[in-house]
């Protein structure tokens, strides 16, 4: 079974498992990776970019290396390869848990229970919930759903299509390291620099695909494109900006503005400010549904892209092998033809014109038979 089909079957099965079961409740591999990364940090930490880069290399590189060894162990065994891809996909995506947490907060807001909504918000994002009212909590949830659609689902699928199981694991490792040490606190401003930059790089393609799919599936394509083009570049994150702007336009709401994180305040640009309205609690459900549509479309795009790329590579390989065979035959024919002409020239010395012509026809016939044998 080709690698494209392994990814197609495995990624689809993994997303179905996530939809039916959510995240593994015990022994979650991502949680295990986080504990290991924290242990490495305790050994390496210094207020230094070089130490932070080493931390990123050890953690992300180790995870990718282990995934590559696992993928190699099942190479040539299609059923095991599909199972490994499915299990890995299920472990690294989190669309169902994202929607579940968002809906729980939306339900608390609908019931008028602001305290419960504040208690649950840290499960979804790092905002200071005590500084937020109902619309502020709803806006934080919609922004988190938008950003995490890229981080928790689409980005992983993109890198799975590119690199198989190591790609899935590498993306999740980079994203987890950024969440752990990539923020601009005094402790991690230097140490977390490498992890933050790595996450920016690996998140780039998934964020653009997420934004594009939000445009085509959100119901307001013109508004989504306008918000993306006008506002995304003003966001401090190169990847969250396009996603949140496209979601804002697709949902017809305003995102961004003043945010509070653990005692510090950020004033972010307003996204879709000209056309959008204030976020309401009911918009959380709309954002979750949009996230699900984007995730399903992303699976289709990534599977199709992986299959097409596999066919192209296979076609070029076949053409290259065929070309090598033809070149060998042509070289053999040339050698036979030159030898034949030489023999004809030698045998023609002292012969009549008719005899020399007969000799050339005879050599031409032998060369033609040899060419046919070579082509066969």
Tab-separated table of C-alpha atoms in Angstrom:
chain	number	residue	atom	x	y	z
A	1	UNK	CA	0.000	0.000	0.000
A	2	UNK	CA	1.371	3.405	-0.946
A	3	UNK	CA	2.080	6.039	1.685
A	4	UNK	CA	-0.728	8.258	0.385
A	5	UNK	CA	-3.336	5.609	1.055
A	6	UNK	CA	-1.858	4.841	4.459
A	7	UNK	CA	-2.232	8.506	5.401
A	8	UNK	CA	-5.732	8.731	3.899
A	9	UNK	CA	-7.075	5.723	5.806
A	10	UNK	CA	-5.169	6.455	9.005
A	11	UNK	CA	-5.953	10.170	9.234
A	12	UNK	CA	-9.646	9.562	8.512
A	13	UNK	CA	-9.823	6.848	11.168
A	14	UNK	CA	-8.008	9.097	13.645
A	15	UNK	CA	-10.430	11.988	13.132
A	16	UNK	CA	-13.391	9.635	13.464
A	17	UNK	CA	-11.927	8.344	16.740
A	18	UNK	CA	-11.527	11.916	17.961
A	19	UNK	CA	-15.133	12.700	17.021
A	20	UNK	CA	-16.452	9.621	18.843
A	21	UNK	CA	-14.121	9.485	21.847
A	22	UNK	CA	-12.458	12.852	22.282
A	23	UNK	CA	-8.977	12.993	23.755
A	24	UNK	CA	-7.613	9.943	25.590
A	25	UNK	CA	-8.556	10.438	29.249
A	26	UNK	CA	-5.544	8.612	30.678
A	27	UNK	CA	-2.004	8.294	29.446
A	28	UNK	CA	-2.371	11.036	26.831
A	29	UNK	CA	0.852	11.050	24.756
A	30	UNK	CA	0.860	14.849	24.516
A	31	UNK	CA	0.668	15.112	28.310
A	32	UNK	CA	3.551	12.647	28.558
A	33	UNK	CA	5.565	14.744	26.133
A	34	UNK	CA	4.805	17.829	28.213
A	35	UNK	CA	6.111	16.165	31.368
A	36	UNK	CA	9.277	15.093	29.582
A	37	UNK	CA	9.779	18.610	28.182
A	38	UNK	CA	9.340	20.091	31.661
A	39	UNK	CA	12.013	17.727	32.959
A	40	UNK	CA	14.407	18.785	30.179
A	41	UNK	CA	13.675	22.421	31.020
A	42	UNK	CA	14.543	21.846	34.678
A	43	UNK	CA	17.962	20.565	33.589
A	44	UNK	CA	18.732	23.110	30.873
A	45	UNK	CA	17.084	26.369	31.872
A	46	UNK	CA	19.129	29.532	31.726
A	47	UNK	CA	18.030	32.992	30.700
A	48	UNK	CA	19.668	32.382	27.341
A	49	UNK	CA	18.512	31.790	23.761
A	50	UNK	CA	21.119	29.129	23.146
A	51	UNK	CA	19.893	27.004	26.038
A	52	UNK	CA	16.341	27.467	24.813
A	53	UNK	CA	17.318	26.358	21.306
A	54	UNK	CA	18.930	23.249	22.762
A	55	UNK	CA	15.759	22.553	24.734
A	56	UNK	CA	13.711	22.815	21.528
A	57	UNK	CA	16.114	20.578	19.611
A	58	UNK	CA	16.182	17.886	22.291
A	59	UNK	CA	12.411	17.796	22.822
A	60	UNK	CA	11.092	18.264	19.279
A	61	UNK	CA	13.948	16.351	17.665
A	62	UNK	CA	13.585	13.473	20.085
A	63	UNK	CA	9.851	13.229	19.447
A	64	UNK	CA	10.284	13.254	15.669
A	65	UNK	CA	13.087	10.696	15.872
A	66	UNK	CA	10.990	8.314	17.951
A	67	UNK	CA	8.076	8.721	15.531
A	68	UNK	CA	10.366	8.016	12.561
A	69	UNK	CA	11.591	4.805	14.190
A	70	UNK	CA	8.011	3.704	14.846
A	71	UNK	CA	7.023	4.446	11.241
A	72	UNK	CA	10.024	2.524	9.954
A	73	UNK	CA	9.139	-0.477	12.134
A	74	UNK	CA	5.755	-0.861	10.391
A	75	UNK	CA	6.989	-0.134	6.865
A	76	UNK	CA	5.811	-2.807	4.480
A	77	UNK	CA	2.955	-3.835	6.793
A	78	UNK	CA	-0.031	-1.797	5.624
A	79	UNK	CA	-2.459	-2.693	8.405
A	80	UNK	CA	0.017	-1.743	11.121
A	81	UNK	CA	1.010	1.428	9.266
A	82	UNK	CA	-2.622	2.540	9.014
A	83	UNK	CA	-3.186	1.706	12.689
A	84	UNK	CA	-0.122	3.712	13.736
A	85	UNK	CA	-1.230	6.692	11.646
A	86	UNK	CA	-4.754	6.493	13.074
A	87	UNK	CA	-3.546	6.269	16.676
A	88	UNK	CA	-1.126	9.143	16.164
A	89	UNK	CA	-3.755	11.330	14.512
A	90	UNK	CA	-6.195	10.650	17.341
A	91	UNK	CA	-3.511	11.582	19.871
A	92	UNK	CA	-2.413	14.861	18.297
A	93	UNK	CA	-5.733	16.378	17.172
A	94	UNK	CA	-8.171	17.871	19.648
A	95	UNK	CA	-11.176	19.159	17.759
A	96	UNK	CA	-13.780	17.356	19.858
A	97	UNK	CA	-12.357	18.493	23.192
A	98	UNK	CA	-12.105	22.026	21.809
A	99	UNK	CA	-15.773	22.051	20.855
A	100	UNK	CA	-16.813	20.400	24.123
A	101	UNK	CA	-15.086	23.016	26.289
A	102	UNK	CA	-16.378	25.887	24.170
A	103	UNK	CA	-19.959	24.618	24.367
A	104	UNK	CA	-19.731	24.166	28.135
A	105	UNK	CA	-18.803	27.838	28.509
A	106	UNK	CA	-21.514	28.833	26.039
A	107	UNK	CA	-24.059	26.856	28.075
A	108	UNK	CA	-23.017	28.627	31.284
A	109	UNK	CA	-23.370	32.001	29.593
A	110	UNK	CA	-26.806	31.058	28.226
A	111	UNK	CA	-27.876	30.092	31.758
A	112	UNK	CA	-26.614	33.409	33.102
A	113	UNK	CA	-24.005	31.707	35.278
A	114	UNK	CA	-21.026	33.982	34.754
A	115	UNK	CA	-18.998	32.433	37.578
A	116	UNK	CA	-19.120	28.951	36.039
A	117	UNK	CA	-18.137	30.431	32.676
A	118	UNK	CA	-15.159	32.124	34.339
A	119	UNK	CA	-14.145	28.914	36.078
A	120	UNK	CA	-14.127	26.969	32.817
A	121	UNK	CA	-12.423	29.566	30.612
A	122	UNK	CA	-8.839	28.640	31.729
A	123	UNK	CA	-9.466	25.140	30.316
A	124	UNK	CA	-9.599	26.761	26.888
A	125	UNK	CA	-7.239	29.759	26.924
A	126	UNK	CA	-4.908	31.752	29.128
A	127	UNK	CA	-7.044	34.869	29.577
A	128	UNK	CA	-7.704	36.339	33.022
A	129	UNK	CA	-11.396	35.419	33.454
A	130	UNK	CA	-12.017	37.742	36.392
A	131	UNK	CA	-11.456	40.742	34.148
A	132	UNK	CA	-14.098	39.630	31.618
A	133	UNK	CA	-17.843	40.113	31.434
A	134	UNK	CA	-20.196	37.885	29.438
A	135	UNK	CA	-19.451	39.339	25.977
A	136	UNK	CA	-15.726	39.383	26.829
A	137	UNK	CA	-15.802	35.678	27.722
A	138	UNK	CA	-17.751	34.888	24.545
A	139	UNK	CA	-15.198	36.779	22.469
A	140	UNK	CA	-12.317	34.939	24.161
A	141	UNK	CA	-13.980	31.589	23.420
A	142	UNK	CA	-14.609	32.383	19.751
A	143	UNK	CA	-11.003	33.561	19.316
A	144	UNK	CA	-9.723	30.396	20.984
A	145	UNK	CA	-11.934	28.175	18.812
A	146	UNK	CA	-10.626	29.932	15.699
A	147	UNK	CA	-6.942	29.726	16.633
A	148	UNK	CA	-7.137	26.169	17.931
A	149	UNK	CA	-8.918	24.944	14.816
A	150	UNK	CA	-5.588	25.587	13.136
A	151	UNK	CA	-3.358	24.480	16.011
A	152	UNK	CA	-5.343	21.454	17.182
A	153	UNK	CA	-6.584	20.048	13.885
A	154	UNK	CA	-5.678	21.581	10.526
A	155	UNK	CA	-1.966	22.175	11.128
A	156	UNK	CA	-1.502	18.596	12.296
A	157	UNK	CA	-3.261	17.253	9.197
A	158	UNK	CA	-1.121	19.390	6.900
A	159	UNK	CA	2.112	18.090	8.414
A	160	UNK	CA	0.748	14.555	8.490
A	161	UNK	CA	0.155	14.820	4.748
A	162	UNK	CA	3.696	16.132	4.268
A	163	UNK	CA	5.618	13.875	6.626
A	164	UNK	CA	3.369	11.050	7.789
A	165	UNK	CA	3.606	10.024	11.456
A	166	UNK	CA	6.812	12.049	12.084
A	167	UNK	CA	5.067	15.092	10.611
A	168	UNK	CA	2.054	14.671	12.897
A	169	UNK	CA	4.257	14.258	15.968
A	170	UNK	CA	6.641	17.063	15.026
A	171	UNK	CA	3.844	19.583	14.596
A	172	UNK	CA	2.267	18.710	17.930
A	173	UNK	CA	5.656	18.812	19.676
A	174	UNK	CA	6.392	22.302	18.326
A	175	UNK	CA	2.926	23.553	19.245
A	176	UNK	CA	3.174	22.119	22.767
A	177	UNK	CA	6.614	23.624	23.366
A	178	UNK	CA	5.335	27.025	22.270
A	179	UNK	CA	2.445	26.752	24.741
A	180	UNK	CA	4.861	25.808	27.525
A	181	UNK	CA	7.783	28.189	27.009
A	182	UNK	CA	7.004	30.352	23.966
A	183	UNK	CA	5.239	33.224	25.717
A	184	UNK	CA	6.862	36.562	26.538
A	185	UNK	CA	7.092	36.261	30.302
A	186	UNK	CA	10.323	37.296	32.074
A	187	UNK	CA	11.343	33.640	32.484
A	188	UNK	CA	10.802	32.650	28.853
A	189	UNK	CA	11.447	35.806	26.837
A	190	UNK	CA	14.871	34.464	25.811
A	191	UNK	CA	14.643	30.796	26.702
A	192	UNK	CA	11.397	30.300	24.765
A	193	UNK	CA	12.436	32.258	21.681
A	194	UNK	CA	13.429	29.197	19.610
A	195	UNK	CA	10.230	27.307	20.464
A	196	UNK	CA	8.094	30.309	19.547
A	197	UNK	CA	9.873	30.767	16.198
A	198	UNK	CA	9.613	27.058	15.390
A	199	UNK	CA	5.886	27.144	16.084
A	200	UNK	CA	5.520	30.182	13.804
A	201	UNK	CA	7.240	28.302	10.984
A	202	UNK	CA	5.396	24.984	11.264
A	203	UNK	CA	2.066	26.729	11.879
A	204	UNK	CA	2.259	28.885	8.742
A	205	UNK	CA	0.701	26.508	6.150
A	206	UNK	CA	-2.036	25.231	8.453
A	207	UNK	CA	-3.083	28.744	9.446
A	208	UNK	CA	-3.467	29.845	5.810
A	209	UNK	CA	-5.414	26.717	4.922
A	210	UNK	CA	-7.670	27.227	7.960
A	211	UNK	CA	-8.352	30.822	6.966
A	212	UNK	CA	-9.064	29.861	3.344
A	213	UNK	CA	-11.483	27.110	4.382
A	214	UNK	CA	-13.232	29.483	6.790
A	215	UNK	CA	-13.767	31.818	3.845
A	216	UNK	CA	-15.390	29.149	1.664
A	217	UNK	CA	-17.467	27.491	4.401
A	218	UNK	CA	-18.515	30.363	6.651
A	219	UNK	CA	-21.412	31.824	4.689
A	220	UNK	CA	-19.886	35.318	4.284
A	221	UNK	CA	-16.961	34.802	1.887
A	222	UNK	CA	-16.606	38.431	0.798
A	223	UNK	CA	-16.612	39.709	4.380
A	224	UNK	CA	-14.186	37.006	5.493
A	225	UNK	CA	-11.736	37.835	2.686
A	226	UNK	CA	-12.026	41.550	3.403
A	227	UNK	CA	-11.296	41.061	7.120
A	228	UNK	CA	-8.377	38.742	6.331
A	229	UNK	CA	-6.782	41.191	3.915
A	230	UNK	CA	-7.422	44.314	5.992
A	231	UNK	CA	-6.725	43.154	9.539
A	232	UNK	CA	-4.703	39.924	9.719
A	233	UNK	CA	-1.316	41.599	9.289
A	234	UNK	CA	-1.968	43.879	12.286
A	235	UNK	CA	-2.307	40.952	14.679
A	236	UNK	CA	0.841	40.255	16.764
A	237	UNK	CA	0.790	36.568	15.778
A	238	UNK	CA	1.626	35.792	12.120
A	239	UNK	CA	-0.596	32.695	12.224
A	240	UNK	CA	-3.425	33.589	14.595
A	241	UNK	CA	-4.017	36.811	12.657
A	242	UNK	CA	-5.290	35.270	9.377
A	243	UNK	CA	-7.332	32.612	11.199
A	244	UNK	CA	-9.061	34.934	13.646
A	245	UNK	CA	-9.684	37.586	10.995
A	246	UNK	CA	-11.226	35.050	8.602
A	247	UNK	CA	-13.401	33.591	11.378
A	248	UNK	CA	-14.487	37.093	12.410
A	249	UNK	CA	-15.587	37.905	8.867
A	250	UNK	CA	-17.215	34.522	8.327
A	251	UNK	CA	-19.233	34.865	11.564
A	252	UNK	CA	-19.938	38.579	11.119
A	253	UNK	CA	-18.464	39.541	14.526
A	254	UNK	CA	-15.670	41.711	15.910
A	255	UNK	CA	-12.679	40.012	17.499
A	256	UNK	CA	-9.522	41.385	19.095
A	257	UNK	CA	-9.281	44.498	21.245
A	258	UNK	CA	-8.090	44.750	24.849
A	259	UNK	CA	-7.048	41.459	26.476
A	260	UNK	CA	-5.774	40.563	29.951
A	261	UNK	CA	-3.261	37.754	30.579
A	262	UNK	CA	-2.261	36.986	34.174
A	263	UNK	CA	-2.109	40.606	35.251
A	264	UNK	CA	-0.746	42.106	32.027
A	265	UNK	CA	-2.922	43.922	29.507
A	266	UNK	CA	-2.571	43.802	25.711
A	267	UNK	CA	-4.298	46.121	23.276
A	268	UNK	CA	-4.728	44.155	20.070
A	269	UNK	CA	-6.202	45.480	16.831
A	270	UNK	CA	-9.898	44.931	16.257
A	271	UNK	CA	-10.580	42.333	13.538
A	272	UNK	CA	-13.537	42.897	11.187
A	273	UNK	CA	-14.278	46.127	13.030
A	274	UNK	CA	-16.047	47.845	10.156
A	275	UNK	CA	-18.604	45.131	9.409
A	276	UNK	CA	-18.772	43.030	12.561
A	277	UNK	CA	-20.886	43.295	15.704
A	278	UNK	CA	-20.066	42.443	19.305
A	279	UNK	CA	-19.745	38.733	20.061
A	280	UNK	CA	-22.690	37.129	21.841
A	281	UNK	CA	-22.901	33.866	23.723
A	282	UNK	CA	-24.875	32.297	20.878
A	283	UNK	CA	-21.919	32.893	18.539
A	284	UNK	CA	-19.923	30.233	20.387
A	285	UNK	CA	-22.058	27.454	18.897
A	286	UNK	CA	-21.733	29.025	15.449
A	287	UNK	CA	-17.955	29.140	15.839
A	288	UNK	CA	-17.836	25.471	16.877
A	289	UNK	CA	-19.891	24.447	13.841
A	290	UNK	CA	-17.631	26.481	11.568
A	291	UNK	CA	-14.599	24.831	13.161
A	292	UNK	CA	-16.029	21.386	12.420
A	293	UNK	CA	-16.730	22.251	8.790
A	294	UNK	CA	-13.210	23.610	8.361
A	295	UNK	CA	-11.710	20.485	9.954
A	296	UNK	CA	-13.670	18.145	7.685
A	297	UNK	CA	-12.695	20.115	4.588
A	298	UNK	CA	-9.063	20.176	5.737
A	299	UNK	CA	-9.041	16.381	5.940
A	300	UNK	CA	-10.308	16.190	2.362
A	301	UNK	CA	-7.773	18.714	1.083
A	302	UNK	CA	-4.830	17.061	2.859
A	303	UNK	CA	-5.782	13.549	1.772
A	304	UNK	CA	-6.288	14.661	-1.833
A	305	UNK	CA	-3.004	16.559	-1.830
A	306	UNK	CA	-1.100	13.578	-0.428
A	307	UNK	CA	-2.605	11.185	-2.973
A	308	UNK	CA	-1.913	13.509	-5.907
A	309	UNK	CA	1.671	14.077	-4.741
A	310	UNK	CA	2.172	10.318	-4.439
A	311	UNK	CA	0.889	9.710	-7.962
A	312	UNK	CA	3.140	12.440	-9.367
A	313	UNK	CA	6.212	11.039	-7.639
A	314	UNK	CA	5.381	7.511	-8.789
A	315	UNK	CA	4.855	8.743	-12.365
A	316	UNK	CA	8.179	10.560	-12.443
A	317	UNK	CA	9.972	7.532	-11.049
A	318	UNK	CA	8.434	5.290	-13.709
A	319	UNK	CA	9.300	7.778	-16.437
A	320	UNK	CA	12.884	7.980	-15.193
A	321	UNK	CA	13.298	4.209	-15.200
A	322	UNK	CA	11.752	3.977	-18.657
A	323	UNK	CA	14.047	6.721	-19.929
A	324	UNK	CA	17.112	4.908	-18.633
A	325	UNK	CA	16.081	1.757	-20.522
A	326	UNK	CA	15.526	3.646	-23.731
A	327	UNK	CA	18.864	5.395	-23.494
A	328	UNK	CA	20.623	2.064	-23.040
A	329	UNK	CA	18.919	0.623	-26.114
A	330	UNK	CA	19.732	3.665	-28.163
A	331	UNK	CA	23.388	3.476	-27.149
A	332	UNK	CA	23.453	-0.231	-28.059
A	333	UNK	CA	21.854	0.495	-31.439
A	334	UNK	CA	24.379	3.202	-32.141
A	335	UNK	CA	27.260	0.863	-31.383
A	336	UNK	CA	25.747	-1.844	-33.617
A	337	UNK	CA	25.167	0.646	-36.416
A	338	UNK	CA	28.726	2.003	-36.287
A	339	UNK	CA	30.138	-1.515	-36.214
A	340	UNK	CA	27.914	-2.486	-39.117
A	341	UNK	CA	28.982	0.494	-41.197
A	342	UNK	CA	32.616	-0.304	-40.532
A	343	UNK	CA	32.099	-3.919	-41.561
A	344	UNK	CA	30.217	-2.846	-44.640
A	345	UNK	CA	32.959	-0.412	-45.587
A	346	UNK	CA	35.645	-3.050	-45.209
A	347	UNK	CA	33.726	-5.697	-47.075
A	348	UNK	CA	32.896	-3.231	-49.817
A	349	UNK	CA	36.523	-2.652	-50.774
A	350	UNK	CA	37.054	-4.081	-54.225
A	351	UNK	CA	33.303	-4.813	-54.680
A	352	UNK	CA	30.922	-3.391	-57.193
A	353	UNK	CA	28.367	-0.690	-56.301
A	354	UNK	CA	25.571	-3.262	-56.225
A	355	UNK	CA	27.484	-5.467	-53.810
A	356	UNK	CA	28.189	-2.505	-51.489
A	357	UNK	CA	24.486	-1.572	-51.558
A	358	UNK	CA	23.454	-5.147	-50.684
A	359	UNK	CA	25.909	-5.149	-47.771
A	360	UNK	CA	24.463	-1.883	-46.408
A	361	UNK	CA	20.901	-3.280	-46.633
A	362	UNK	CA	21.997	-6.422	-44.803
A	363	UNK	CA	23.639	-4.443	-41.974
A	364	UNK	CA	20.576	-2.181	-41.741
A	365	UNK	CA	18.402	-5.262	-41.319
A	366	UNK	CA	20.607	-6.613	-38.519
A	367	UNK	CA	20.557	-3.234	-36.778
A	368	UNK	CA	16.767	-3.086	-37.000
A	369	UNK	CA	16.442	-6.568	-35.457
A	370	UNK	CA	18.844	-5.624	-32.683
A	371	UNK	CA	16.829	-2.420	-31.970
A	372	UNK	CA	13.641	-4.467	-31.710
A	373	UNK	CA	15.299	-6.885	-29.312
A	374	UNK	CA	16.559	-3.993	-27.244
A	375	UNK	CA	13.093	-2.362	-27.130
A	376	UNK	CA	11.482	-5.657	-26.228
